[in-house]
């Protein structure tokens, strides 16, 4: 058994990962079981560099706000803004504070400098403008879509004026009230104004679709892609706010599902542009249903990875990251009868595991589920080993000192 498992382990290298896959993917999804560890971010960065330099990849997408991520993309492609500015304002969830993300942006900007636009690397956030405490106002996305259309189509075709949108939107703090996450009555998502905005957003997106030939002739594909992003985001946020006002027992299940659906739509749009590396929590990228214990009980929903995999088939590949220890968070050596314990016994500090081969080697012997003493780390589910294309294993994650800033 130990020999079979060792035979399934390979050096961590982009070319090795791709050789494990049945087909070359349009989206190569690298999951992580915990957030904010620079060890894992730097491993992601190294894999992305190899994919760029050896495999022709040009895009990386991370679990961050798709709207604020446009500032990062502008910086790495055209130098707009300073590195400090885009790290502060171009990331959600506090991700801009991590050294691994800063190093990624710095390297991508340096790579693009002096290269023609056809060779530029691209950055994307693929999460919605959502936090665990609240959802953003739809103002930015909705007004950006209106501005794009108003500059390029006959005014008579627009379903409303910008003044109408402003009046219906009101102040942004109406939309971002954190109390609405726990109290549906505090949400404005089912107000008369919100219902009207949903109809107008739908009409604006329909106009964008109907005018596609004209818009692509009158503007760049890049501008049109962004307008589509504005449309997806505006309609997605208005839908999310609508269900924040829901009082049924399915409320949180629906909200979790809507967030991952927004992620999936953004990923499918990126897949249409060419191959990309995707990085997010394992739970957002896995093929099986995701589950979470929340204040009103357990909820489960189809992840973005499950939704994208259903659409792309073998053009979507998923490799979760598994960890041995995170001792500075109280996660010690894994029990030997868990998947992580079996991998921890291997001599390598880091390796890529052929997941289907590992599942076959285990046969009917199902490892025990690992129980994490820390809420911020989610171990692998041994029942779904074969649902992954590979596993990236890191034996020990240590707390790294902050390096000097580039």
Tab-separated table of C-alpha atoms in Angstrom:
chain	number	residue	atom	x	y	z
A	1	UNK	CA	0.000	0.000	0.000
A	2	UNK	CA	2.761	2.479	0.931
A	3	UNK	CA	4.538	1.713	-2.338
A	4	UNK	CA	1.354	2.305	-4.336
A	5	UNK	CA	0.819	5.663	-2.639
A	6	UNK	CA	4.426	6.682	-3.190
A	7	UNK	CA	4.096	5.750	-6.869
A	8	UNK	CA	1.187	8.200	-7.123
A	9	UNK	CA	3.340	11.106	-5.851
A	10	UNK	CA	5.216	13.438	-8.206
A	11	UNK	CA	7.264	16.607	-7.945
A	12	UNK	CA	5.243	19.842	-7.809
A	13	UNK	CA	5.595	21.175	-11.339
A	14	UNK	CA	3.099	22.649	-13.796
A	15	UNK	CA	4.016	20.219	-16.565
A	16	UNK	CA	3.571	17.277	-14.182
A	17	UNK	CA	0.149	18.548	-13.106
A	18	UNK	CA	-0.970	18.880	-16.729
A	19	UNK	CA	0.241	15.358	-17.544
A	20	UNK	CA	-2.085	13.970	-14.875
A	21	UNK	CA	-5.112	15.394	-16.673
A	22	UNK	CA	-7.178	13.637	-19.341
A	23	UNK	CA	-7.173	16.773	-21.517
A	24	UNK	CA	-5.613	20.221	-21.548
A	25	UNK	CA	-7.999	22.331	-19.453
A	26	UNK	CA	-9.286	25.802	-20.195
A	27	UNK	CA	-9.560	26.314	-16.442
A	28	UNK	CA	-7.005	24.715	-14.131
A	29	UNK	CA	-8.395	25.171	-10.611
A	30	UNK	CA	-5.937	25.052	-7.713
A	31	UNK	CA	-7.752	24.933	-4.398
A	32	UNK	CA	-6.544	25.776	-0.918
A	33	UNK	CA	-7.958	24.453	2.360
A	34	UNK	CA	-7.262	27.654	4.288
A	35	UNK	CA	-6.836	31.305	3.435
A	36	UNK	CA	-4.032	33.744	4.071
A	37	UNK	CA	-0.974	31.480	4.194
A	38	UNK	CA	1.868	32.949	2.148
A	39	UNK	CA	3.425	29.483	1.789
A	40	UNK	CA	0.432	28.460	-0.317
A	41	UNK	CA	0.261	31.766	-2.186
A	42	UNK	CA	3.917	31.471	-3.193
A	43	UNK	CA	3.376	27.889	-4.331
A	44	UNK	CA	0.492	29.174	-6.475
A	45	UNK	CA	2.716	31.938	-7.843
A	46	UNK	CA	5.417	29.464	-8.833
A	47	UNK	CA	2.931	27.203	-10.603
A	48	UNK	CA	1.510	30.206	-12.455
A	49	UNK	CA	5.000	31.305	-13.558
A	50	UNK	CA	5.645	27.826	-14.921
A	51	UNK	CA	2.295	27.780	-16.702
A	52	UNK	CA	3.096	31.152	-18.266
A	53	UNK	CA	6.663	30.418	-19.288
A	54	UNK	CA	6.258	26.777	-20.332
A	55	UNK	CA	2.585	26.227	-21.190
A	56	UNK	CA	1.355	29.513	-22.666
A	57	UNK	CA	-1.088	30.487	-19.909
A	58	UNK	CA	-1.844	34.207	-19.682
A	59	UNK	CA	-4.544	34.635	-17.019
A	60	UNK	CA	-4.851	34.062	-13.299
A	61	UNK	CA	-8.171	34.411	-11.470
A	62	UNK	CA	-8.460	34.502	-7.694
A	63	UNK	CA	-11.251	34.507	-5.108
A	64	UNK	CA	-11.576	38.282	-4.941
A	65	UNK	CA	-14.083	40.951	-5.992
A	66	UNK	CA	-14.501	40.918	-9.769
A	67	UNK	CA	-15.091	44.683	-9.866
A	68	UNK	CA	-12.146	45.826	-7.739
A	69	UNK	CA	-9.947	43.310	-9.581
A	70	UNK	CA	-10.233	45.467	-12.700
A	71	UNK	CA	-7.869	47.958	-11.033
A	72	UNK	CA	-5.263	45.198	-10.613
A	73	UNK	CA	-5.635	44.194	-14.258
A	74	UNK	CA	-5.250	47.831	-15.349
A	75	UNK	CA	-2.083	48.105	-13.286
A	76	UNK	CA	-0.377	45.009	-14.623
A	77	UNK	CA	-1.318	45.752	-18.247
A	78	UNK	CA	-0.845	49.517	-18.470
A	79	UNK	CA	0.782	50.598	-15.220
A	80	UNK	CA	-2.290	52.470	-13.971
A	81	UNK	CA	-1.881	53.322	-10.297
A	82	UNK	CA	0.930	52.361	-7.959
A	83	UNK	CA	1.515	48.908	-6.522
A	84	UNK	CA	0.545	50.181	-3.074
A	85	UNK	CA	-2.711	51.602	-4.428
A	86	UNK	CA	-3.820	48.448	-6.215
A	87	UNK	CA	-2.937	46.229	-3.273
A	88	UNK	CA	-5.085	48.430	-1.044
A	89	UNK	CA	-8.017	48.964	-3.379
A	90	UNK	CA	-7.844	46.131	-5.940
A	91	UNK	CA	-8.534	43.181	-3.608
A	92	UNK	CA	-11.451	42.224	-1.394
A	93	UNK	CA	-11.494	40.105	1.791
A	94	UNK	CA	-8.207	41.728	2.905
A	95	UNK	CA	-6.210	39.679	0.361
A	96	UNK	CA	-4.134	42.717	-0.653
A	97	UNK	CA	-2.301	42.603	2.675
A	98	UNK	CA	-0.613	39.254	1.954
A	99	UNK	CA	2.936	39.198	0.663
A	100	UNK	CA	2.248	36.375	-1.789
A	101	UNK	CA	-0.423	38.410	-3.547
A	102	UNK	CA	1.777	41.495	-3.654
A	103	UNK	CA	4.618	39.460	-5.158
A	104	UNK	CA	2.243	38.070	-7.791
A	105	UNK	CA	1.096	41.533	-8.921
A	106	UNK	CA	4.659	42.888	-8.922
A	107	UNK	CA	5.891	39.977	-11.064
A	108	UNK	CA	3.000	40.210	-13.512
A	109	UNK	CA	3.569	43.935	-14.030
A	110	UNK	CA	7.308	43.364	-14.578
A	111	UNK	CA	6.566	40.544	-17.040
A	112	UNK	CA	4.213	42.717	-19.098
A	113	UNK	CA	6.506	45.741	-19.240
A	114	UNK	CA	7.880	46.087	-22.786
A	115	UNK	CA	5.821	43.230	-24.204
A	116	UNK	CA	3.140	43.660	-26.882
A	117	UNK	CA	-0.485	43.562	-25.728
A	118	UNK	CA	-0.967	40.141	-27.344
A	119	UNK	CA	1.483	38.665	-24.822
A	120	UNK	CA	0.231	40.437	-21.704
A	121	UNK	CA	-0.656	38.528	-18.576
A	122	UNK	CA	-4.119	39.248	-17.208
A	123	UNK	CA	-5.540	39.288	-13.692
A	124	UNK	CA	-9.146	38.722	-12.675
A	125	UNK	CA	-11.123	38.531	-9.485
A	126	UNK	CA	-13.964	36.074	-10.008
A	127	UNK	CA	-15.918	36.480	-6.774
A	128	UNK	CA	-18.906	38.776	-6.601
A	129	UNK	CA	-18.675	42.043	-4.626
A	130	UNK	CA	-19.711	40.121	-1.532
A	131	UNK	CA	-18.413	39.784	2.015
A	132	UNK	CA	-19.638	37.395	4.684
A	133	UNK	CA	-21.142	40.410	6.473
A	134	UNK	CA	-22.830	42.185	3.564
A	135	UNK	CA	-23.203	42.620	-0.177
A	136	UNK	CA	-22.163	45.697	-2.125
A	137	UNK	CA	-24.521	48.229	-3.612
A	138	UNK	CA	-25.283	47.480	-7.273
A	139	UNK	CA	-24.514	51.127	-8.092
A	140	UNK	CA	-20.992	50.725	-9.515
A	141	UNK	CA	-21.833	47.861	-11.861
A	142	UNK	CA	-25.226	49.190	-12.900
A	143	UNK	CA	-24.049	52.728	-13.661
A	144	UNK	CA	-20.956	51.460	-15.488
A	145	UNK	CA	-23.160	49.339	-17.737
A	146	UNK	CA	-25.487	52.290	-18.380
A	147	UNK	CA	-22.522	54.565	-19.178
A	148	UNK	CA	-21.121	52.049	-21.652
A	149	UNK	CA	-24.415	51.702	-23.488
A	150	UNK	CA	-25.353	55.384	-23.369
A	151	UNK	CA	-22.130	56.292	-25.165
A	152	UNK	CA	-22.720	53.815	-28.001
A	153	UNK	CA	-26.420	53.217	-28.698
A	154	UNK	CA	-29.380	55.421	-29.545
A	155	UNK	CA	-30.743	57.079	-26.402
A	156	UNK	CA	-34.254	55.958	-27.330
A	157	UNK	CA	-33.195	52.350	-26.824
A	158	UNK	CA	-32.111	52.865	-23.207
A	159	UNK	CA	-34.754	51.712	-20.716
A	160	UNK	CA	-34.022	54.615	-18.340
A	161	UNK	CA	-31.830	57.616	-17.689
A	162	UNK	CA	-28.950	57.793	-15.266
A	163	UNK	CA	-31.024	60.117	-13.077
A	164	UNK	CA	-33.653	57.393	-12.799
A	165	UNK	CA	-31.022	54.882	-11.672
A	166	UNK	CA	-29.610	57.325	-9.124
A	167	UNK	CA	-33.039	57.965	-7.660
A	168	UNK	CA	-33.845	54.268	-7.349
A	169	UNK	CA	-30.453	53.343	-5.922
A	170	UNK	CA	-30.496	55.934	-3.151
A	171	UNK	CA	-27.572	55.911	-0.731
A	172	UNK	CA	-25.165	52.984	-0.805
A	173	UNK	CA	-25.364	52.385	2.941
A	174	UNK	CA	-28.972	51.232	2.426
A	175	UNK	CA	-27.577	48.264	0.518
A	176	UNK	CA	-24.515	47.498	2.652
A	177	UNK	CA	-26.127	47.485	6.114
A	178	UNK	CA	-24.355	44.554	7.860
A	179	UNK	CA	-27.421	43.960	10.039
A	180	UNK	CA	-29.248	42.670	6.951
A	181	UNK	CA	-27.196	39.475	6.904
A	182	UNK	CA	-28.730	38.345	10.200
A	183	UNK	CA	-32.045	40.196	9.913
A	184	UNK	CA	-33.859	39.921	6.554
A	185	UNK	CA	-36.154	42.776	7.542
A	186	UNK	CA	-33.167	45.150	7.333
A	187	UNK	CA	-32.539	44.309	3.661
A	188	UNK	CA	-33.772	46.666	0.927
A	189	UNK	CA	-33.660	43.835	-1.605
A	190	UNK	CA	-37.453	43.570	-1.947
A	191	UNK	CA	-38.286	47.246	-1.779
A	192	UNK	CA	-40.257	48.864	-4.595
A	193	UNK	CA	-37.039	50.532	-5.794
A	194	UNK	CA	-35.073	47.277	-5.790
A	195	UNK	CA	-37.764	45.488	-7.793
A	196	UNK	CA	-37.720	48.269	-10.393
A	197	UNK	CA	-33.920	48.154	-10.546
A	198	UNK	CA	-34.012	44.392	-11.244
A	199	UNK	CA	-36.252	45.010	-14.248
A	200	UNK	CA	-34.084	47.857	-15.529
A	201	UNK	CA	-30.893	45.826	-15.069
A	202	UNK	CA	-32.446	42.993	-17.034
A	203	UNK	CA	-33.414	45.409	-19.820
A	204	UNK	CA	-29.907	46.899	-19.921
A	205	UNK	CA	-28.339	43.437	-20.216
A	206	UNK	CA	-30.833	42.518	-22.928
A	207	UNK	CA	-29.879	45.689	-24.817
A	208	UNK	CA	-26.204	44.804	-24.464
A	209	UNK	CA	-26.910	41.388	-25.966
A	210	UNK	CA	-29.091	42.744	-28.767
A	211	UNK	CA	-26.490	45.328	-29.808
A	212	UNK	CA	-23.471	42.986	-29.696
A	213	UNK	CA	-22.509	43.256	-33.412
A	214	UNK	CA	-22.657	47.051	-33.311
A	215	UNK	CA	-20.859	47.293	-29.980
A	216	UNK	CA	-18.013	45.014	-31.044
A	217	UNK	CA	-17.577	47.119	-34.201
A	218	UNK	CA	-17.710	50.392	-32.288
A	219	UNK	CA	-15.509	49.475	-29.347
A	220	UNK	CA	-12.824	47.015	-28.318
A	221	UNK	CA	-13.525	43.435	-27.326
A	222	UNK	CA	-11.966	44.339	-23.980
A	223	UNK	CA	-14.540	47.082	-23.349
A	224	UNK	CA	-17.391	44.784	-24.380
A	225	UNK	CA	-16.129	42.023	-22.067
A	226	UNK	CA	-16.095	44.494	-19.202
A	227	UNK	CA	-19.613	45.640	-20.016
A	228	UNK	CA	-20.723	41.998	-19.852
A	229	UNK	CA	-19.031	41.758	-16.446
A	230	UNK	CA	-20.916	44.864	-15.306
A	231	UNK	CA	-24.169	43.274	-16.451
A	232	UNK	CA	-23.498	39.943	-14.708
A	233	UNK	CA	-22.501	41.733	-11.541
A	234	UNK	CA	-25.444	44.148	-11.475
A	235	UNK	CA	-28.051	41.438	-12.028
A	236	UNK	CA	-26.266	39.059	-9.656
A	237	UNK	CA	-26.117	41.629	-6.849
A	238	UNK	CA	-29.750	42.606	-7.245
A	239	UNK	CA	-30.736	38.935	-7.150
A	240	UNK	CA	-28.571	38.413	-4.052
A	241	UNK	CA	-30.118	41.409	-2.279
A	242	UNK	CA	-33.596	40.133	-3.178
A	243	UNK	CA	-32.902	36.864	-1.386
A	244	UNK	CA	-31.228	38.589	1.564
A	245	UNK	CA	-34.737	39.827	2.337
A	246	UNK	CA	-36.090	36.262	2.297
A	247	UNK	CA	-37.426	34.819	5.560
A	248	UNK	CA	-37.703	31.164	4.540
A	249	UNK	CA	-35.516	28.370	5.993
A	250	UNK	CA	-33.733	28.105	2.621
A	251	UNK	CA	-32.392	31.676	2.818
A	252	UNK	CA	-28.721	30.951	3.564
A	253	UNK	CA	-28.619	27.931	1.259
A	254	UNK	CA	-29.856	30.152	-1.546
A	255	UNK	CA	-27.400	32.969	-0.752
A	256	UNK	CA	-24.429	30.578	-0.739
A	257	UNK	CA	-25.615	29.094	-4.034
A	258	UNK	CA	-26.082	32.523	-5.609
A	259	UNK	CA	-22.554	33.565	-4.678
A	260	UNK	CA	-21.050	30.476	-6.294
A	261	UNK	CA	-23.279	30.911	-9.340
A	262	UNK	CA	-21.857	34.427	-9.768
A	263	UNK	CA	-18.365	32.945	-9.486
A	264	UNK	CA	-19.204	30.282	-12.069
A	265	UNK	CA	-20.496	32.801	-14.608
A	266	UNK	CA	-17.305	34.841	-14.247
A	267	UNK	CA	-15.161	31.729	-14.690
A	268	UNK	CA	-17.030	30.653	-17.805
A	269	UNK	CA	-16.458	34.114	-19.288
A	270	UNK	CA	-12.724	33.793	-18.559
A	271	UNK	CA	-12.639	30.311	-20.088
A	272	UNK	CA	-13.925	31.785	-23.344
A	273	UNK	CA	-10.817	33.999	-23.504
A	274	UNK	CA	-8.236	31.229	-23.131
A	275	UNK	CA	-6.619	28.987	-20.506
A	276	UNK	CA	-6.454	30.340	-16.976
A	277	UNK	CA	-5.227	29.285	-13.555
A	278	UNK	CA	-7.957	29.666	-10.931
A	279	UNK	CA	-7.148	29.936	-7.226
A	280	UNK	CA	-9.705	29.834	-4.427
A	281	UNK	CA	-10.807	27.819	-1.439
A	282	UNK	CA	-11.284	24.115	-2.155
A	283	UNK	CA	-14.971	24.441	-1.267
A	284	UNK	CA	-15.574	26.857	-4.164
A	285	UNK	CA	-13.746	24.738	-6.753
A	286	UNK	CA	-14.660	21.140	-5.895
A	287	UNK	CA	-16.986	19.047	-8.041
A	288	UNK	CA	-19.122	17.765	-5.187
A	289	UNK	CA	-21.596	19.843	-3.189
A	290	UNK	CA	-20.174	22.283	-0.662
A	291	UNK	CA	-21.374	22.310	2.934
A	292	UNK	CA	-21.078	24.805	5.766
A	293	UNK	CA	-22.303	24.923	9.337
A	294	UNK	CA	-24.038	28.243	9.909
A	295	UNK	CA	-25.974	29.796	12.750
A	296	UNK	CA	-29.263	28.237	11.673
A	297	UNK	CA	-27.763	24.831	10.864
A	298	UNK	CA	-25.956	23.088	8.022
A	299	UNK	CA	-26.356	24.334	4.460
A	300	UNK	CA	-25.218	22.723	1.221
A	301	UNK	CA	-25.060	23.964	-2.353
A	302	UNK	CA	-23.325	23.334	-5.671
A	303	UNK	CA	-19.953	25.066	-5.801
A	304	UNK	CA	-18.657	27.218	-8.651
A	305	UNK	CA	-16.352	24.352	-9.613
A	306	UNK	CA	-19.243	21.897	-9.789
A	307	UNK	CA	-21.230	24.282	-11.975
A	308	UNK	CA	-18.300	24.996	-14.304
A	309	UNK	CA	-17.287	21.338	-14.486
A	310	UNK	CA	-20.825	20.418	-15.549
A	311	UNK	CA	-20.507	22.876	-18.441
A	312	UNK	CA	-16.878	22.374	-19.499
A	313	UNK	CA	-16.340	18.682	-18.788
A	314	UNK	CA	-12.667	17.746	-19.202
A	315	UNK	CA	-11.813	21.365	-19.971
A	316	UNK	CA	-12.169	22.000	-16.240
A	317	UNK	CA	-9.552	20.449	-13.943
A	318	UNK	CA	-9.444	20.596	-10.161
A	319	UNK	CA	-6.489	19.999	-7.845
A	320	UNK	CA	-7.169	20.737	-4.169
A	321	UNK	CA	-4.301	21.481	-1.831
A	322	UNK	CA	-3.970	19.287	1.274
A	323	UNK	CA	-1.837	20.134	4.288
A	324	UNK	CA	0.030	18.249	6.965
A	325	UNK	CA	0.505	20.837	9.689
A	326	UNK	CA	-0.237	24.503	10.363
A	327	UNK	CA	1.278	24.540	13.809
A	328	UNK	CA	0.913	28.287	14.360
A	329	UNK	CA	-2.848	27.688	14.084
A	330	UNK	CA	-2.878	24.603	16.284
A	331	UNK	CA	-3.077	22.084	13.417
A	332	UNK	CA	-0.532	19.398	14.331
A	333	UNK	CA	0.644	16.156	12.690
A	334	UNK	CA	-2.317	14.432	11.034
A	335	UNK	CA	-3.457	11.030	12.328
A	336	UNK	CA	-1.924	8.234	10.222
A	337	UNK	CA	-5.320	6.804	9.222
A	338	UNK	CA	-6.360	10.022	7.413
A	339	UNK	CA	-5.531	10.991	3.818
A	340	UNK	CA	-3.297	13.750	5.119
A	341	UNK	CA	-1.612	11.270	7.485
A	342	UNK	CA	-0.881	8.853	4.627
A	343	UNK	CA	0.623	11.669	2.567
A	344	UNK	CA	2.526	13.050	5.554
A	345	UNK	CA	4.425	9.748	5.737
A	346	UNK	CA	5.898	10.366	2.273
A	347	UNK	CA	9.464	11.716	2.229
A	348	UNK	CA	8.694	14.765	0.090
A	349	UNK	CA	7.894	18.139	1.679
A	350	UNK	CA	5.706	18.939	-1.337
A	351	UNK	CA	4.279	16.689	-3.991
A	352	UNK	CA	1.485	16.310	-6.507
A	353	UNK	CA	-0.655	13.210	-6.080
A	354	UNK	CA	-2.500	11.438	-8.866
A	355	UNK	CA	-5.872	11.467	-7.081
A	356	UNK	CA	-7.641	8.732	-9.086
A	357	UNK	CA	-4.580	6.499	-8.711
A	358	UNK	CA	-4.503	7.160	-4.960
A	359	UNK	CA	-8.192	6.300	-4.693
A	360	UNK	CA	-7.563	3.077	-6.620
A	361	UNK	CA	-4.601	2.193	-4.379
A	362	UNK	CA	-6.752	2.633	-1.288
A	363	UNK	CA	-9.451	0.395	-2.759
A	364	UNK	CA	-12.139	-0.410	-0.233
A	365	UNK	CA	-10.035	0.971	2.593
A	366	UNK	CA	-11.505	4.411	3.203
A	367	UNK	CA	-9.319	6.714	5.318
A	368	UNK	CA	-10.860	8.364	8.338
A	369	UNK	CA	-11.946	11.986	7.975
A	370	UNK	CA	-9.500	14.377	9.579
A	371	UNK	CA	-10.984	16.674	12.220
A	372	UNK	CA	-9.486	20.154	12.325
A	373	UNK	CA	-9.003	21.822	15.723
A	374	UNK	CA	-9.082	25.210	13.939
A	375	UNK	CA	-12.171	26.510	12.146
A	376	UNK	CA	-10.087	28.178	9.427
A	377	UNK	CA	-8.770	24.930	7.939
A	378	UNK	CA	-10.896	22.391	6.054
A	379	UNK	CA	-9.344	18.911	5.615
A	380	UNK	CA	-9.931	16.782	2.531
A	381	UNK	CA	-13.070	14.679	2.406
A	382	UNK	CA	-11.769	11.118	1.837
A	383	UNK	CA	-15.087	10.123	0.248
A	384	UNK	CA	-14.388	12.366	-2.745
A	385	UNK	CA	-10.762	11.626	-3.614
A	386	UNK	CA	-11.632	10.394	-7.090
A	387	UNK	CA	-13.555	13.604	-7.833
A	388	UNK	CA	-10.255	15.486	-7.982
A	389	UNK	CA	-7.780	15.298	-10.833
A	390	UNK	CA	-4.787	15.690	-8.549
A	391	UNK	CA	-3.875	16.711	-5.010
A	392	UNK	CA	-1.124	19.182	-4.183
A	393	UNK	CA	0.261	18.208	-0.774
A	394	UNK	CA	2.302	20.530	1.447
A	395	UNK	CA	3.722	18.770	4.497
A	396	UNK	CA	4.226	21.771	6.797
A	397	UNK	CA	2.904	25.327	6.518
A	398	UNK	CA	4.889	27.673	8.713
A	399	UNK	CA	4.220	31.260	9.647
A	400	UNK	CA	6.477	33.252	7.369
A	401	UNK	CA	8.065	36.563	8.312
A	402	UNK	CA	6.963	39.495	6.187
A	403	UNK	CA	9.645	40.211	3.560
A	404	UNK	CA	10.634	43.661	2.388
A	405	UNK	CA	8.129	45.014	-0.092
A	406	UNK	CA	9.032	45.060	-3.792
